Amino acid sequence: MEQYIINSAACLAIFLLFYKLVLEREQMHHFKRGFLLFAVIASIGIPLITITTYVDTQEFFSFSENINRAEVSEELTASSINWDILLWAIYGMGVLFFGIRFLINLNSIVRRIHKNPKLKNNHFVAVLLGINVTPHTFFKYLFFNKKAYENHLIPSEVLLHEQTHAKQLHSLDIIFIEILQVAFWFNPLIYMAKNAIKLNHEFLADNAVIQNGVETKTYQNTLLAFSSNAEASNLANAFNY
């Protein structure tokens, strides 16, 4: 297990290093989305591949040497069992903590959808909240402040930005990486991958807005206007990420 963790972390580190040095500043955001997802999946799958080799050896041990080796092996096994139990207990507590946190966040966003007024617009559903929130998206649900939305204070650029998140199913990526984070909570590279994935989502949405004919300067001002610390769900694509 320890060797698998080391190999998995090494694979992900190589992929992320390549992304940082080569791809991060490139404008091919759709390719980068696929690469990041592939990097995470490959780092989990590659260490599971085993290559069997056969080596001819000559075992030449005396009876007494076998007995001594067996005794040492038993002592090491007994010692390792204790450490294994401790490490698995720590790992299990981490999985439990992050698993509960994931379920709480998921339940929170589902409750918001069911308990607040909603307006359907084509394939999207605007969820109107009575609290100060940064516009954010979870699958087809777009979350806005109720007063701002009803008074038409949400710029069209922001609406298009959030609709792009919904169209391109960015929430699937986030749910996927959040589940992996539960299992690999101890690996800081998972958090780096999640950050890169979410940031690339924002580039994809920004690019869709610019390609729709919005002037870059105007959009920059809109980004600054909505750059706040207002509330947004961890499982959603937030406009001010």
PDB file of C-alpha atoms in Angstrom:
ATOM      1  CA  MET A   1       0.000   0.000   0.000  1.00  0.00           C
ATOM      2  CA  GLU A   2       2.799   2.403   0.930  1.00  0.00           C
ATOM      3  CA  GLN A   3       4.550   1.734  -2.380  1.00  0.00           C
ATOM      4  CA  TYR A   4       1.316   2.364  -4.303  1.00  0.00           C
ATOM      5  CA  ILE A   5       0.853   5.728  -2.558  1.00  0.00           C
ATOM      6  CA  ILE A   6       4.426   6.758  -3.366  1.00  0.00           C
ATOM      7  CA  ASN A   7       4.122   5.700  -7.010  1.00  0.00           C
ATOM      8  CA  SER A   8       0.741   7.406  -7.386  1.00  0.00           C
ATOM      9  CA  ALA A   9       2.047  10.654  -5.908  1.00  0.00           C
ATOM     10  CA  ALA A  10       5.117  10.503  -8.147  1.00  0.00           C
ATOM     11  CA  CYS A  11       2.959  10.053 -11.270  1.00  0.00           C
ATOM     12  CA  LEU A  12       0.684  12.958 -10.348  1.00  0.00           C
ATOM     13  CA  ALA A  13       3.686  15.148  -9.519  1.00  0.00           C
ATOM     14  CA  ILE A  14       5.162  14.518 -12.985  1.00  0.00           C
ATOM     15  CA  PHE A  15       1.867  15.331 -14.722  1.00  0.00           C
ATOM     16  CA  LEU A  16       1.328  18.514 -12.682  1.00  0.00           C
ATOM     17  CA  LEU A  17       4.905  19.645 -13.239  1.00  0.00           C
ATOM     18  CA  PHE A  18       4.434  19.215 -16.995  1.00  0.00           C
ATOM     19  CA  TYR A  19       1.154  21.138 -16.763  1.00  0.00           C
ATOM     20  CA  LYS A  20       2.790  23.982 -14.826  1.00  0.00           C
ATOM     21  CA  LEU A  21       5.820  24.279 -17.100  1.00  0.00           C
ATOM     22  CA  VAL A  22       4.209  23.655 -20.489  1.00  0.00           C
ATOM     23  CA  LEU A  23       0.418  23.947 -20.523  1.00  0.00           C
ATOM     24  CA  GLU A  24      -0.736  26.331 -17.806  1.00  0.00           C
ATOM     25  CA  ARG A  25      -0.259  29.561 -19.774  1.00  0.00           C
ATOM     26  CA  GLU A  26      -1.557  28.158 -23.046  1.00  0.00           C
ATOM     27  CA  GLN A  27      -5.002  29.128 -24.310  1.00  0.00           C
ATOM     28  CA  MET A  28      -6.180  25.595 -25.216  1.00  0.00           C
ATOM     29  CA  HIS A  29      -8.451  25.344 -22.195  1.00  0.00           C
ATOM     30  CA  HIS A  30     -10.534  22.401 -23.447  1.00  0.00           C
ATOM     31  CA  PHE A  31      -7.377  20.345 -23.978  1.00  0.00           C
ATOM     32  CA  LYS A  32      -6.123  21.379 -20.541  1.00  0.00           C
ATOM     33  CA  ARG A  33      -9.382  20.221 -18.983  1.00  0.00           C
ATOM     34  CA  GLY A  34      -8.953  16.793 -20.535  1.00  0.00           C
ATOM     35  CA  PHE A  35      -5.279  16.640 -19.606  1.00  0.00           C
ATOM     36  CA  LEU A  36      -5.913  17.423 -15.931  1.00  0.00           C
ATOM     37  CA  LEU A  37      -8.635  14.788 -15.659  1.00  0.00           C
ATOM     38  CA  PHE A  38      -6.417  12.276 -17.449  1.00  0.00           C
ATOM     39  CA  ALA A  39      -3.521  13.140 -15.130  1.00  0.00           C
ATOM     40  CA  VAL A  40      -5.557  12.390 -12.018  1.00  0.00           C
ATOM     41  CA  ILE A  41      -6.991   9.142 -13.413  1.00  0.00           C
ATOM     42  CA  ALA A  42      -3.637   7.978 -14.788  1.00  0.00           C
ATOM     43  CA  SER A  43      -1.863   8.659 -11.496  1.00  0.00           C
ATOM     44  CA  ILE A  44      -4.323   6.272  -9.835  1.00  0.00           C
ATOM     45  CA  GLY A  45      -4.223   3.595 -12.534  1.00  0.00           C
ATOM     46  CA  ILE A  46      -0.561   3.488 -13.588  1.00  0.00           C
ATOM     47  CA  PRO A  47       0.777   2.274 -10.204  1.00  0.00           C
ATOM     48  CA  LEU A  48      -1.659  -0.650 -10.389  1.00  0.00           C
ATOM     49  CA  ILE A  49       0.109  -1.985 -13.478  1.00  0.00           C
ATOM     50  CA  THR A  50       2.532  -4.720 -12.518  1.00  0.00           C
ATOM     51  CA  ILE A  51       5.393  -6.029 -14.633  1.00  0.00           C
ATOM     52  CA  THR A  52       6.517  -9.534 -13.741  1.00  0.00           C
ATOM     53  CA  THR A  53      10.161 -10.498 -14.240  1.00  0.00           C
ATOM     54  CA  TYR A  54      11.797 -13.840 -13.607  1.00  0.00           C
ATOM     55  CA  VAL A  55      15.294 -14.098 -12.195  1.00  0.00           C
ATOM     56  CA  ASP A  56      17.294 -17.299 -11.712  1.00  0.00           C
ATOM     57  CA  THR A  57      18.629 -17.505  -8.160  1.00  0.00           C
ATOM     58  CA  GLN A  58      20.409 -20.108  -6.124  1.00  0.00           C
ATOM     59  CA  GLU A  59      19.137 -20.396  -2.593  1.00  0.00           C
ATOM     60  CA  PHE A  60      21.746 -21.921  -0.371  1.00  0.00           C
ATOM     61  CA  PHE A  61      20.873 -21.551   3.298  1.00  0.00           C
ATOM     62  CA  SER A  62      21.646 -23.852   6.167  1.00  0.00           C
ATOM     63  CA  PHE A  63      18.930 -25.116   8.473  1.00  0.00           C
ATOM     64  CA  SER A  64      20.021 -22.824  11.304  1.00  0.00           C
ATOM     65  CA  GLU A  65      20.038 -19.772   9.029  1.00  0.00           C
ATOM     66  CA  ASN A  66      16.476 -20.549   7.992  1.00  0.00           C
ATOM     67  CA  ILE A  67      15.399 -20.713  11.628  1.00  0.00           C
ATOM     68  CA  ASN A  68      17.066 -17.381  12.466  1.00  0.00           C
ATOM     69  CA  ARG A  69      15.565 -15.733   9.410  1.00  0.00           C
ATOM     70  CA  ALA A  70      12.114 -17.026  10.350  1.00  0.00           C
ATOM     71  CA  GLU A  71      12.438 -15.644  13.882  1.00  0.00           C
ATOM     72  CA  VAL A  72      13.509 -12.210  12.634  1.00  0.00           C
ATOM     73  CA  SER A  73      10.670 -12.252  10.095  1.00  0.00           C
ATOM     74  CA  GLU A  74       8.125 -12.989  12.815  1.00  0.00           C
ATOM     75  CA  GLU A  75       9.404 -10.105  14.943  1.00  0.00           C
ATOM     76  CA  LEU A  76       9.272  -7.688  12.022  1.00  0.00           C
ATOM     77  CA  THR A  77       5.781  -8.871  11.083  1.00  0.00           C
ATOM     78  CA  ALA A  78       4.487  -8.372  14.619  1.00  0.00           C
ATOM     79  CA  SER A  79       5.992  -4.894  14.707  1.00  0.00           C
ATOM     80  CA  SER A  80       4.626  -3.943  11.271  1.00  0.00           C
ATOM     81  CA  ILE A  81       1.132  -5.134  12.182  1.00  0.00           C
ATOM     82  CA  ASN A  82       0.992  -2.597  14.995  1.00  0.00           C
ATOM     83  CA  TRP A  83       2.117   0.215  12.696  1.00  0.00           C
ATOM     84  CA  ASP A  84      -0.284  -0.927   9.990  1.00  0.00           C
ATOM     85  CA  ILE A  85      -3.202  -0.793  12.386  1.00  0.00           C
ATOM     86  CA  LEU A  86      -2.238   2.722  13.516  1.00  0.00           C
ATOM     87  CA  LEU A  87      -1.757   4.018   9.971  1.00  0.00           C
ATOM     88  CA  TRP A  88      -5.014   2.476   8.751  1.00  0.00           C
ATOM     89  CA  ALA A  89      -6.826   3.988  11.735  1.00  0.00           C
ATOM     90  CA  ILE A  90      -5.475   7.453  10.903  1.00  0.00           C
ATOM     91  CA  TYR A  91      -6.338   6.984   7.235  1.00  0.00           C
ATOM     92  CA  GLY A  92      -9.853   5.821   8.138  1.00  0.00           C
ATOM     93  CA  MET A  93     -10.444   8.848  10.353  1.00  0.00           C
ATOM     94  CA  GLY A  94      -9.323  11.118   7.522  1.00  0.00           C
ATOM     95  CA  VAL A  95     -11.647   9.405   5.045  1.00  0.00           C
ATOM     96  CA  LEU A  96     -14.500   9.673   7.541  1.00  0.00           C
ATOM     97  CA  PHE A  97     -13.859  13.377   8.149  1.00  0.00           C
ATOM     98  CA  PHE A  98     -13.570  14.361   4.496  1.00  0.00           C
ATOM     99  CA  GLY A  99     -16.410  12.033   3.517  1.00  0.00           C
ATOM    100  CA  ILE A 100     -18.743  13.646   6.042  1.00  0.00           C
ATOM    101  CA  ARG A 101     -17.653  17.105   4.924  1.00  0.00           C
ATOM    102  CA  PHE A 102     -18.373  16.204   1.293  1.00  0.00           C
ATOM    103  CA  LEU A 103     -21.843  14.906   2.188  1.00  0.00           C
ATOM    104  CA  ILE A 104     -22.572  18.022   4.273  1.00  0.00           C
ATOM    105  CA  ASN A 105     -21.595  20.293   1.378  1.00  0.00           C
ATOM    106  CA  LEU A 106     -23.652  18.227  -1.054  1.00  0.00           C
ATOM    107  CA  ASN A 107     -26.661  18.223   1.285  1.00  0.00           C
ATOM    108  CA  SER A 108     -26.327  21.985   1.770  1.00  0.00           C
ATOM    109  CA  ILE A 109     -26.463  22.746  -1.938  1.00  0.00           C
ATOM    110  CA  VAL A 110     -29.357  20.310  -2.490  1.00  0.00           C
ATOM    111  CA  ARG A 111     -31.296  21.948   0.358  1.00  0.00           C
ATOM    112  CA  ARG A 112     -30.735  25.348  -1.186  1.00  0.00           C
ATOM    113  CA  ILE A 113     -32.175  24.113  -4.455  1.00  0.00           C
ATOM    114  CA  HIS A 114     -35.295  22.697  -2.818  1.00  0.00           C
ATOM    115  CA  LYS A 115     -35.967  25.449  -0.275  1.00  0.00           C
ATOM    116  CA  ASN A 116     -35.528  28.574  -2.399  1.00  0.00           C
ATOM    117  CA  PRO A 117     -37.597  30.016  -5.255  1.00  0.00           C
ATOM    118  CA  LYS A 118     -36.518  28.929  -8.717  1.00  0.00           C
ATOM    119  CA  LEU A 119     -36.969  30.319 -12.207  1.00  0.00           C
ATOM    120  CA  LYS A 120     -36.478  28.059 -15.217  1.00  0.00           C
ATOM    121  CA  ASN A 121     -34.864  29.601 -18.273  1.00  0.00           C
ATOM    122  CA  ASN A 122     -34.447  27.177 -21.181  1.00  0.00           C
ATOM    123  CA  HIS A 123     -32.099  24.456 -19.908  1.00  0.00           C
ATOM    124  CA  PHE A 124     -31.066  26.384 -16.803  1.00  0.00           C
ATOM    125  CA  VAL A 125     -32.690  26.968 -13.429  1.00  0.00           C
ATOM    126  CA  ALA A 126     -31.971  30.161 -11.495  1.00  0.00           C
ATOM    127  CA  VAL A 127     -32.083  29.582  -7.745  1.00  0.00           C
ATOM    128  CA  LEU A 128     -32.799  32.842  -5.928  1.00  0.00           C
ATOM    129  CA  LEU A 129     -31.246  33.156  -2.479  1.00  0.00           C
ATOM    130  CA  GLY A 130     -32.072  35.689   0.213  1.00  0.00           C
ATOM    131  CA  ILE A 131     -28.432  35.986   1.289  1.00  0.00           C
ATOM    132  CA  ASN A 132     -25.456  37.790  -0.196  1.00  0.00           C
ATOM    133  CA  VAL A 133     -23.828  35.234  -2.500  1.00  0.00           C
ATOM    134  CA  THR A 134     -21.363  35.230  -5.322  1.00  0.00           C
ATOM    135  CA  PRO A 135     -23.030  33.862  -8.463  1.00  0.00           C
ATOM    136  CA  HIS A 136     -22.181  30.178  -8.708  1.00  0.00           C
ATOM    137  CA  THR A 137     -23.304  27.066 -10.586  1.00  0.00           C
ATOM    138  CA  PHE A 138     -24.002  23.448  -9.744  1.00  0.00           C
ATOM    139  CA  PHE A 139     -24.931  21.419 -12.821  1.00  0.00           C
ATOM    140  CA  LYS A 140     -27.967  23.203 -14.353  1.00  0.00           C
ATOM    141  CA  TYR A 141     -28.666  25.276 -11.233  1.00  0.00           C
ATOM    142  CA  LEU A 142     -27.422  28.873 -11.216  1.00  0.00           C
ATOM    143  CA  PHE A 143     -27.415  30.587  -7.811  1.00  0.00           C
ATOM    144  CA  PHE A 144     -27.968  34.340  -7.493  1.00  0.00           C
ATOM    145  CA  ASN A 145     -28.984  36.869  -4.889  1.00  0.00           C
ATOM    146  CA  LYS A 146     -32.782  37.150  -5.173  1.00  0.00           C
ATOM    147  CA  LYS A 147     -32.956  40.942  -4.913  1.00  0.00           C
ATOM    148  CA  ALA A 148     -30.162  41.527  -7.436  1.00  0.00           C
ATOM    149  CA  TYR A 149     -31.633  39.040  -9.908  1.00  0.00           C
ATOM    150  CA  GLU A 150     -35.189  40.400  -9.729  1.00  0.00           C
ATOM    151  CA  ASN A 151     -33.942  43.984 -10.101  1.00  0.00           C
ATOM    152  CA  HIS A 152     -31.880  42.969 -13.165  1.00  0.00           C
ATOM    153  CA  LEU A 153     -28.607  43.844 -11.456  1.00  0.00           C
ATOM    154  CA  ILE A 154     -26.875  40.690 -12.685  1.00  0.00           C
ATOM    155  CA  PRO A 155     -24.952  41.620 -15.859  1.00  0.00           C
ATOM    156  CA  SER A 156     -25.492  39.500 -18.949  1.00  0.00           C
ATOM    157  CA  GLU A 157     -21.777  38.623 -18.881  1.00  0.00           C
ATOM    158  CA  VAL A 158     -22.207  36.997 -15.473  1.00  0.00           C
ATOM    159  CA  LEU A 159     -25.259  35.075 -16.645  1.00  0.00           C
ATOM    160  CA  LEU A 160     -23.390  33.798 -19.698  1.00  0.00           C
ATOM    161  CA  HIS A 161     -20.390  32.891 -17.563  1.00  0.00           C
ATOM    162  CA  GLU A 162     -22.497  30.752 -15.237  1.00  0.00           C
ATOM    163  CA  GLN A 163     -24.484  29.227 -18.109  1.00  0.00           C
ATOM    164  CA  THR A 164     -21.188  28.099 -19.667  1.00  0.00           C
ATOM    165  CA  HIS A 165     -20.327  26.214 -16.478  1.00  0.00           C
ATOM    166  CA  ALA A 166     -23.691  24.463 -16.723  1.00  0.00           C
ATOM    167  CA  LYS A 167     -23.441  23.713 -20.464  1.00  0.00           C
ATOM    168  CA  GLN A 168     -19.973  22.222 -20.189  1.00  0.00           C
ATOM    169  CA  LEU A 169     -20.858  20.166 -17.089  1.00  0.00           C
ATOM    170  CA  HIS A 170     -17.985  21.477 -15.016  1.00  0.00           C
ATOM    171  CA  SER A 171     -19.730  20.186 -11.892  1.00  0.00           C
ATOM    172  CA  LEU A 172     -18.950  16.630 -13.000  1.00  0.00           C
ATOM    173  CA  ASP A 173     -15.233  17.392 -12.761  1.00  0.00           C
ATOM    174  CA  ILE A 174     -15.629  18.929  -9.328  1.00  0.00           C
ATOM    175  CA  ILE A 175     -17.676  16.034  -7.928  1.00  0.00           C
ATOM    176  CA  PHE A 176     -15.121  13.600  -9.328  1.00  0.00           C
ATOM    177  CA  ILE A 177     -12.127  15.362  -7.781  1.00  0.00           C
ATOM    178  CA  GLU A 178     -13.964  15.880  -4.478  1.00  0.00           C
ATOM    179  CA  ILE A 179     -14.629  12.139  -4.219  1.00  0.00           C
ATOM    180  CA  LEU A 180     -10.971  11.435  -4.959  1.00  0.00           C
ATOM    181  CA  GLN A 181     -10.038  13.946  -2.292  1.00  0.00           C
ATOM    182  CA  VAL A 182     -11.976  11.870   0.231  1.00  0.00           C
ATOM    183  CA  ALA A 183      -9.912   8.795  -0.626  1.00  0.00           C
ATOM    184  CA  PHE A 184      -6.573  10.626  -1.032  1.00  0.00           C
ATOM    185  CA  TRP A 185      -7.052  13.360   1.586  1.00  0.00           C
ATOM    186  CA  PHE A 186      -3.424  13.006   2.718  1.00  0.00           C
ATOM    187  CA  ASN A 187      -1.961  13.846  -0.705  1.00  0.00           C
ATOM    188  CA  PRO A 188      -1.409  17.613  -1.186  1.00  0.00           C
ATOM    189  CA  LEU A 189      -1.073  17.082  -4.947  1.00  0.00           C
ATOM    190  CA  ILE A 190      -4.793  16.266  -5.125  1.00  0.00           C
ATOM    191  CA  TYR A 191      -5.564  19.743  -3.795  1.00  0.00           C
ATOM    192  CA  MET A 192      -3.225  21.272  -6.357  1.00  0.00           C
ATOM    193  CA  ALA A 193      -4.966  19.315  -9.123  1.00  0.00           C
ATOM    194  CA  LYS A 194      -8.382  20.431  -7.872  1.00  0.00           C
ATOM    195  CA  ASN A 195      -7.277  24.056  -7.843  1.00  0.00           C
ATOM    196  CA  ALA A 196      -5.942  23.774 -11.410  1.00  0.00           C
ATOM    197  CA  ILE A 197      -9.167  22.117 -12.607  1.00  0.00           C
ATOM    198  CA  LYS A 198     -11.421  24.768 -11.046  1.00  0.00           C
ATOM    199  CA  LEU A 199      -9.261  27.607 -12.305  1.00  0.00           C
ATOM    200  CA  ASN A 200      -9.337  26.184 -15.830  1.00  0.00           C
ATOM    201  CA  HIS A 201     -13.133  26.027 -15.584  1.00  0.00           C
ATOM    202  CA  GLU A 202     -13.118  29.781 -15.017  1.00  0.00           C
ATOM    203  CA  PHE A 203     -10.895  30.311 -18.054  1.00  0.00           C
ATOM    204  CA  LEU A 204     -13.314  28.242 -20.145  1.00  0.00           C
ATOM    205  CA  ALA A 205     -16.277  30.310 -18.964  1.00  0.00           C
ATOM    206  CA  ASP A 206     -14.387  33.586 -19.442  1.00  0.00           C
ATOM    207  CA  ASN A 207     -13.404  32.543 -22.956  1.00  0.00           C
ATOM    208  CA  ALA A 208     -17.044  31.817 -23.814  1.00  0.00           C
ATOM    209  CA  VAL A 209     -18.026  35.310 -22.679  1.00  0.00           C
ATOM    210  CA  ILE A 210     -15.279  36.978 -24.746  1.00  0.00           C
ATOM    211  CA  GLN A 211     -16.135  34.895 -27.822  1.00  0.00           C
ATOM    212  CA  ASN A 212     -19.740  36.045 -27.462  1.00  0.00           C
ATOM    213  CA  GLY A 213     -18.640  39.570 -28.362  1.00  0.00           C
ATOM    214  CA  VAL A 214     -18.193  41.139 -24.935  1.00  0.00           C
ATOM    215  CA  GLU A 215     -15.335  43.642 -24.822  1.00  0.00           C
ATOM    216  CA  THR A 216     -12.412  42.516 -22.709  1.00  0.00           C
ATOM    217  CA  LYS A 217     -12.233  45.799 -20.771  1.00  0.00           C
ATOM    218  CA  THR A 218     -15.942  45.667 -19.956  1.00  0.00           C
ATOM    219  CA  TYR A 219     -15.651  42.097 -18.785  1.00  0.00           C
ATOM    220  CA  GLN A 220     -12.608  42.910 -16.656  1.00  0.00           C
ATOM    221  CA  ASN A 221     -14.617  45.593 -14.867  1.00  0.00           C
ATOM    222  CA  THR A 222     -17.430  43.110 -14.309  1.00  0.00           C
ATOM    223  CA  LEU A 223     -14.987  40.617 -12.819  1.00  0.00           C
ATOM    224  CA  LEU A 224     -13.678  43.267 -10.441  1.00  0.00           C
ATOM    225  CA  ALA A 225     -17.203  44.288  -9.453  1.00  0.00           C
ATOM    226  CA  PHE A 226     -18.090  40.715  -8.510  1.00  0.00           C
ATOM    227  CA  SER A 227     -14.757  39.891  -6.838  1.00  0.00           C
ATOM    228  CA  SER A 228     -15.913  39.585  -3.255  1.00  0.00           C
ATOM    229  CA  ASN A 229     -15.795  37.179  -0.348  1.00  0.00           C
ATOM    230  CA  ALA A 230     -19.528  36.525  -0.495  1.00  0.00           C
ATOM    231  CA  GLU A 231     -20.677  32.984   0.189  1.00  0.00           C
ATOM    232  CA  ALA A 232     -20.505  30.191  -2.372  1.00  0.00           C
ATOM    233  CA  SER A 233     -20.631  26.413  -2.111  1.00  0.00           C
ATOM    234  CA  ASN A 234     -17.390  24.413  -2.243  1.00  0.00           C
ATOM    235  CA  LEU A 235     -19.008  22.074  -4.772  1.00  0.00           C
ATOM    236  CA  ALA A 236     -20.035  24.866  -7.145  1.00  0.00           C
ATOM    237  CA  ASN A 237     -18.229  26.913  -9.776  1.00  0.00           C
ATOM    238  CA  ALA A 238     -18.088  30.366  -8.227  1.00  0.00           C
ATOM    239  CA  PHE A 239     -17.783  33.482 -10.413  1.00  0.00           C
ATOM    240  CA  ASN A 240     -15.070  35.015  -8.187  1.00  0.00           C
ATOM    241  CA  TYR A 241     -12.903  31.869  -7.898  1.00  0.00           C
TER     242      TYR A 241
END
